[in-house]
Tab-separated table of C-alpha atoms in Angstrom:
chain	number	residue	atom	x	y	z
Z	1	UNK	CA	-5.695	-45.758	33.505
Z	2	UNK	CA	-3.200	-44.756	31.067
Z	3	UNK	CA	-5.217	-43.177	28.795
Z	4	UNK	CA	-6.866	-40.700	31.158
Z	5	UNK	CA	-3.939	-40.275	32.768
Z	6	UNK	CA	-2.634	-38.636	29.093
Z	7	UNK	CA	-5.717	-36.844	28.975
Z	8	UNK	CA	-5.400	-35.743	32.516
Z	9	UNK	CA	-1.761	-34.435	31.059
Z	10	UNK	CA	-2.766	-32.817	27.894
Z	11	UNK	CA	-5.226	-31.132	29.887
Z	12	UNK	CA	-2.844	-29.536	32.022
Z	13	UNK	CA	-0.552	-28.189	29.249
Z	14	UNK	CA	-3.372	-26.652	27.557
Z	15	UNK	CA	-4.166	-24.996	30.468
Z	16	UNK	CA	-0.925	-23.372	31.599
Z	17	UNK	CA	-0.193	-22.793	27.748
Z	18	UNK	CA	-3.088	-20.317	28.601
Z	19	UNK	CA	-1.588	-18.969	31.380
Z	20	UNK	CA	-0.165	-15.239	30.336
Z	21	UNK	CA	-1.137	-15.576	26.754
Z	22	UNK	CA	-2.930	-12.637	24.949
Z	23	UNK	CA	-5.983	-12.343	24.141
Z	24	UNK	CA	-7.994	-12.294	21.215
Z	25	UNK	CA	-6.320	-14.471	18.199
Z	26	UNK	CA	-4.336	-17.238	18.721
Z	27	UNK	CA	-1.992	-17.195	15.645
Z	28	UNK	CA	0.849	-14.781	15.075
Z	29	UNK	CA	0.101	-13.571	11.832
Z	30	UNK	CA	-3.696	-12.832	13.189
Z	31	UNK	CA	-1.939	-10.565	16.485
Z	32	UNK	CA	0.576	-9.183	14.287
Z	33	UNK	CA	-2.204	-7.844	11.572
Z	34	UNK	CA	-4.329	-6.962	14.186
Z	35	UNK	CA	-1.594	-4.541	16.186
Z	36	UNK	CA	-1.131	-2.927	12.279
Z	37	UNK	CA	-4.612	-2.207	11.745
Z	38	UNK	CA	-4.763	-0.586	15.463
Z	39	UNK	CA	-1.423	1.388	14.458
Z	40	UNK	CA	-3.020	2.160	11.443
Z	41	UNK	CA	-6.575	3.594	12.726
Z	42	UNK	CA	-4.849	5.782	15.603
Z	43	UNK	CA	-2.282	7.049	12.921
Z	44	UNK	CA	-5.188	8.548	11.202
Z	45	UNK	CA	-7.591	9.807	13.878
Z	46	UNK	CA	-4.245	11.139	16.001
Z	47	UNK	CA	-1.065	11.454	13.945
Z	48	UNK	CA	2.305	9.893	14.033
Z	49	UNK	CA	3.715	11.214	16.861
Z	50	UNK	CA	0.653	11.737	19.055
Z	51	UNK	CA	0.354	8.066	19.502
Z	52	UNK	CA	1.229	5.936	21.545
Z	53	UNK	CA	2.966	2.219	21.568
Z	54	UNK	CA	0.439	1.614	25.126
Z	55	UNK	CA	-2.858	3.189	22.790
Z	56	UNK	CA	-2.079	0.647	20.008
Z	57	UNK	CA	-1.458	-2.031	22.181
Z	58	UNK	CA	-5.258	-1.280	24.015
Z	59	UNK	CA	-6.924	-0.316	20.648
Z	60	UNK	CA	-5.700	-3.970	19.387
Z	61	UNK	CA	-7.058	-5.510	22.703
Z	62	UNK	CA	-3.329	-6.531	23.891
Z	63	UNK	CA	-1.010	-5.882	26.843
Z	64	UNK	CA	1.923	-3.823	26.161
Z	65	UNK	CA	4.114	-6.606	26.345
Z	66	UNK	CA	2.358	-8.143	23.168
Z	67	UNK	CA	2.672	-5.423	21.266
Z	68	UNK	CA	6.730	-5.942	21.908
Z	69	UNK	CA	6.645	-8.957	21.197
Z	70	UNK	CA	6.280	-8.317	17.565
Z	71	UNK	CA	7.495	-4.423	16.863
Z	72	UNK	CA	9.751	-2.892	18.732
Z	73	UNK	CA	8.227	0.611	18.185
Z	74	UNK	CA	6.530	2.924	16.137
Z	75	UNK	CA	8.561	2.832	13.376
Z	76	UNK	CA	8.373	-0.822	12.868
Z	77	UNK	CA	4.384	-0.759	12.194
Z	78	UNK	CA	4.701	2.267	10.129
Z	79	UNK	CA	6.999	0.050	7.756
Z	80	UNK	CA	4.132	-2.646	8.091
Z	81	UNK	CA	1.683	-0.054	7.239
Z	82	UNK	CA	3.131	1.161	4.278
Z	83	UNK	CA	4.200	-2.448	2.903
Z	84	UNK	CA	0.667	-3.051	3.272
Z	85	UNK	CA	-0.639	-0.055	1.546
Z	86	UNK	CA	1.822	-0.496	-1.726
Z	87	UNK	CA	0.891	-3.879	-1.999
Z	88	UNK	CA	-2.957	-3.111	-1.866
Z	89	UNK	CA	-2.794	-0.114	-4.639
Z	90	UNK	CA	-0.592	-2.639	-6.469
Z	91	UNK	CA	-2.936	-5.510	-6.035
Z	92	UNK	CA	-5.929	-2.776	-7.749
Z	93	UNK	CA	-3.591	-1.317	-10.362
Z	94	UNK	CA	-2.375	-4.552	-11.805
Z	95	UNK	CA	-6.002	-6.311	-11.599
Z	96	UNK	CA	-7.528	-3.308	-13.562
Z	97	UNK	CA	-4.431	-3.360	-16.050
Z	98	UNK	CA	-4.240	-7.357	-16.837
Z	99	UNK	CA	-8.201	-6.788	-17.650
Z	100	UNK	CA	-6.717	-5.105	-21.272
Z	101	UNK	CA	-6.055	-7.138	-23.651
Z	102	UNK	CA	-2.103	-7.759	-23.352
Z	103	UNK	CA	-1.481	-5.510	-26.960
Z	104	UNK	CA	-3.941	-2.416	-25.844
Z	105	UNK	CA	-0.847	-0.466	-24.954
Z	106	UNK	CA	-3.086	2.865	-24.455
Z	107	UNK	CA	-5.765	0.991	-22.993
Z	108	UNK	CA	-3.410	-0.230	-20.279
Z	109	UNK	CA	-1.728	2.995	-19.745
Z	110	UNK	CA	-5.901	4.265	-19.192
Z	111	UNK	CA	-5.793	1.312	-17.144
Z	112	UNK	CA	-3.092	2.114	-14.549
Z	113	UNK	CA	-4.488	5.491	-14.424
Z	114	UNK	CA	-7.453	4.750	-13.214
Z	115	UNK	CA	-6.805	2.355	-10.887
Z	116	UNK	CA	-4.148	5.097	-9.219
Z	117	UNK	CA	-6.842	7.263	-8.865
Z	118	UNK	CA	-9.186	5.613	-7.782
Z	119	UNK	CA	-7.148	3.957	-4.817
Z	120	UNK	CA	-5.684	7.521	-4.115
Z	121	UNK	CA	-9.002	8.727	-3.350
Z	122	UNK	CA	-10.226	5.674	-1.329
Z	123	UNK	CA	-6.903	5.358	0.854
Z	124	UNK	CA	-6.158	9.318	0.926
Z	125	UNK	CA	-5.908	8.981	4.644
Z	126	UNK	CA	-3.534	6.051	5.546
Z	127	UNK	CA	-1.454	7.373	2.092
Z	128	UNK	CA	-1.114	10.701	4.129
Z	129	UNK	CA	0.329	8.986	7.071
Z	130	UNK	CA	2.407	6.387	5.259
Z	131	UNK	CA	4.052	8.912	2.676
Z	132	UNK	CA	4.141	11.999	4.529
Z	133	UNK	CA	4.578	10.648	7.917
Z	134	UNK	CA	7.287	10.432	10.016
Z	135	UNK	CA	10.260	8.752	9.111
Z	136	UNK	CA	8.797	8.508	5.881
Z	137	UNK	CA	11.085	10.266	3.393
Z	138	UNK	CA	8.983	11.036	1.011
Z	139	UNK	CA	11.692	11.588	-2.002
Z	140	UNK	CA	12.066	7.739	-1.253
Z	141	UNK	CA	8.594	7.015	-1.210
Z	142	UNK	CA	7.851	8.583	-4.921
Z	143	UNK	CA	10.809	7.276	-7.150
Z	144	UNK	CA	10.499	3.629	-4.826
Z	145	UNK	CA	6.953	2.608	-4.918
Z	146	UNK	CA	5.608	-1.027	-6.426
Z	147	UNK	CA	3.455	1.002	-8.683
Z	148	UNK	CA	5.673	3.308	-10.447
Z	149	UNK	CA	8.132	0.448	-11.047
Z	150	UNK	CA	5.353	-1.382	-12.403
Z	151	UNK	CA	4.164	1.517	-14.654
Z	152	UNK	CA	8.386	1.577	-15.484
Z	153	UNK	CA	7.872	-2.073	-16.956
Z	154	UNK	CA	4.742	-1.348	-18.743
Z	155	UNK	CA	6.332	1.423	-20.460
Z	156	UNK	CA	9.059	-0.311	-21.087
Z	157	UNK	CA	7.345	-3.416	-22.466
Z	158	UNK	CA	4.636	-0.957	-24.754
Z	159	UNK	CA	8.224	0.522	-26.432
Z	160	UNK	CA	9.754	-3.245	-27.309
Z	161	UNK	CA	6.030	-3.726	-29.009
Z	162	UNK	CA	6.814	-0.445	-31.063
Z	163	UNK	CA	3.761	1.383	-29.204
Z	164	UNK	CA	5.997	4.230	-28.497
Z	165	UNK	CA	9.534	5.604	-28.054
Z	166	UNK	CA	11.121	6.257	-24.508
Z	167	UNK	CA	14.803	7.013	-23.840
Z	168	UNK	CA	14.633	5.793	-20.360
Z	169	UNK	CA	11.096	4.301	-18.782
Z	170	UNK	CA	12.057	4.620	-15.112
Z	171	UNK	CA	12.451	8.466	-16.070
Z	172	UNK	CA	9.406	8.876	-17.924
Z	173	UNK	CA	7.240	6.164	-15.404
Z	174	UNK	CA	8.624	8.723	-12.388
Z	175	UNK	CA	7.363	12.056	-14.069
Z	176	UNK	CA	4.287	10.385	-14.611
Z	177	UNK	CA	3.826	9.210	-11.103
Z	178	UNK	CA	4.449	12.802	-10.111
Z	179	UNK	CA	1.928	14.048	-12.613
Z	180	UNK	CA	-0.092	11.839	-10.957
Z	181	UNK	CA	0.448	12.558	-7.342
Z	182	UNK	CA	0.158	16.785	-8.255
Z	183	UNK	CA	-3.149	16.164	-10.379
Z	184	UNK	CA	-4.757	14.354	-7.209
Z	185	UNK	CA	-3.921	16.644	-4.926
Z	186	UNK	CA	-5.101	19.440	-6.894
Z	187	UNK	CA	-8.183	17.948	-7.034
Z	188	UNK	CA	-7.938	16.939	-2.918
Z	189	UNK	CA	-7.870	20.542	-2.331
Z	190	UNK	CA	-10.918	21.490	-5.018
Z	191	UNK	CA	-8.441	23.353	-7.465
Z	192	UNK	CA	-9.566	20.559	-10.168
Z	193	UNK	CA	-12.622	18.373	-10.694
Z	194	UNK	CA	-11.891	14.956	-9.800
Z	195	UNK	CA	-13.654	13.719	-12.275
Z	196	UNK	CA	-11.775	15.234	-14.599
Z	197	UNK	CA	-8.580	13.698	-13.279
Z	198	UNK	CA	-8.247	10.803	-15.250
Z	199	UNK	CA	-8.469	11.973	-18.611
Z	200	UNK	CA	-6.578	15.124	-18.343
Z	201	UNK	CA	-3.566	13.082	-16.791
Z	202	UNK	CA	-4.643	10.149	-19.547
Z	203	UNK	CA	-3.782	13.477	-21.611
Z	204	UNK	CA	-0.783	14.758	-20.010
Z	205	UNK	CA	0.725	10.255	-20.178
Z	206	UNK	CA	0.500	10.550	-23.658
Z	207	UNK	CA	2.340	13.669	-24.747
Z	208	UNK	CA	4.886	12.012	-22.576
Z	209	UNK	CA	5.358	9.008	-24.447
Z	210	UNK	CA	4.894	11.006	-27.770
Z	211	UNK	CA	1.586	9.273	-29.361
Z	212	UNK	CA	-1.239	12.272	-28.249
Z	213	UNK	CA	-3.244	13.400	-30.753
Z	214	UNK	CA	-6.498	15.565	-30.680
């Protein structure tokens, strides 16, 4: 008798754990990522402002209240959105990079190119809304991101192995990054080839940092 009658218990706190809880998955981190990739969808197809805290919440499959639970408005999943969209292009640019041999200095500078590029192209969209968006300065979002701090060290680290001679990297990684940004939207609007991209700003990286030649 004791035994079903803890069985007979457990049973009932399962089912009024149920009672009121949201739908769709049952951990945090699975709601949570599933409310940013609603935000993230209705930023696109709508805009910033045009959308709506009770849209995300029904595009996710939630109640309001849900979506609450975990942001306390737009602005919050905007942050999550662009956390998650520095860490991806970081995650691409660092894989293609590491796959140089460590004393390839060019080859890695090539590298991060790229792998910019590339993920530009593929995440134009979501970079529109994250960088340009609201509440997205975008001074900030240029000099700050994972990715230029990251081409920063590289520089840095090619001009301790004597591959080149910069005054200041985070200077000469941020006019790159903005060499960068122009060149692909130049190419976004059909004013250059994008295939042409790469090397001409492979081009433009090395005059920078002094070692071009023809």
């Amino acid at each position: 008798m004791k035994q079903s009658d803890e069985i007979s218990k457990q049973k009932d706190r399962k089912t009024k754990h149920r009672i009121g809880a949201p739908p769709g998955p049952r951990k945090a981190n699975l709601r949570r990522a599933a409310l940013i990739d609603a935000a993230g969808k209705l930023f696109v197809e709508k805009g910033y402002d045009a959308t709506t805290m009770d849209e995300i919440a029904a595009t996710a499959g939630f109640a309001k209240g849900t979506l609450y639970h975990y942001f306390a408005n737009k602005a919050d999943l905007l942050l999550m959105l662009r956390a998650g969209f520095d860490k991806e292009i970081m995650s691409r640019v660092q894989s293609h990079v590491e796959s140089y041999p460590s004393d390839d200095w060019r080859g890695r500078i090539r590298a991060w190119i790229d792998a910019a590029v590339d993920a530009y192209f593929d995440m134009s969209e979501l970079h529109d809304v994250v960088i340009y968006g609201a509440g997205m300065p975008f001074r900030y979002a240029m000099a700050d991101s994972e990715i230029t701090r990251y081409l920063a060290q590289l520089i840095g680290d090619g001009a301790k192995a004597g591959a080149w001679h910069v005054d200041d990297e985070r200077w000469t990684a941020v006019m790159m990054f903005y060499s960068f940004r122009g060149g692909c939207d130049e190419a976004m609007v059909g004013a250059q080839r994008a295939e042409d991209l790469p090397g001409k700003l492979n081009d433009v990286f090395l005059r920078m940092l002094g070692v071009y030649k023809q």
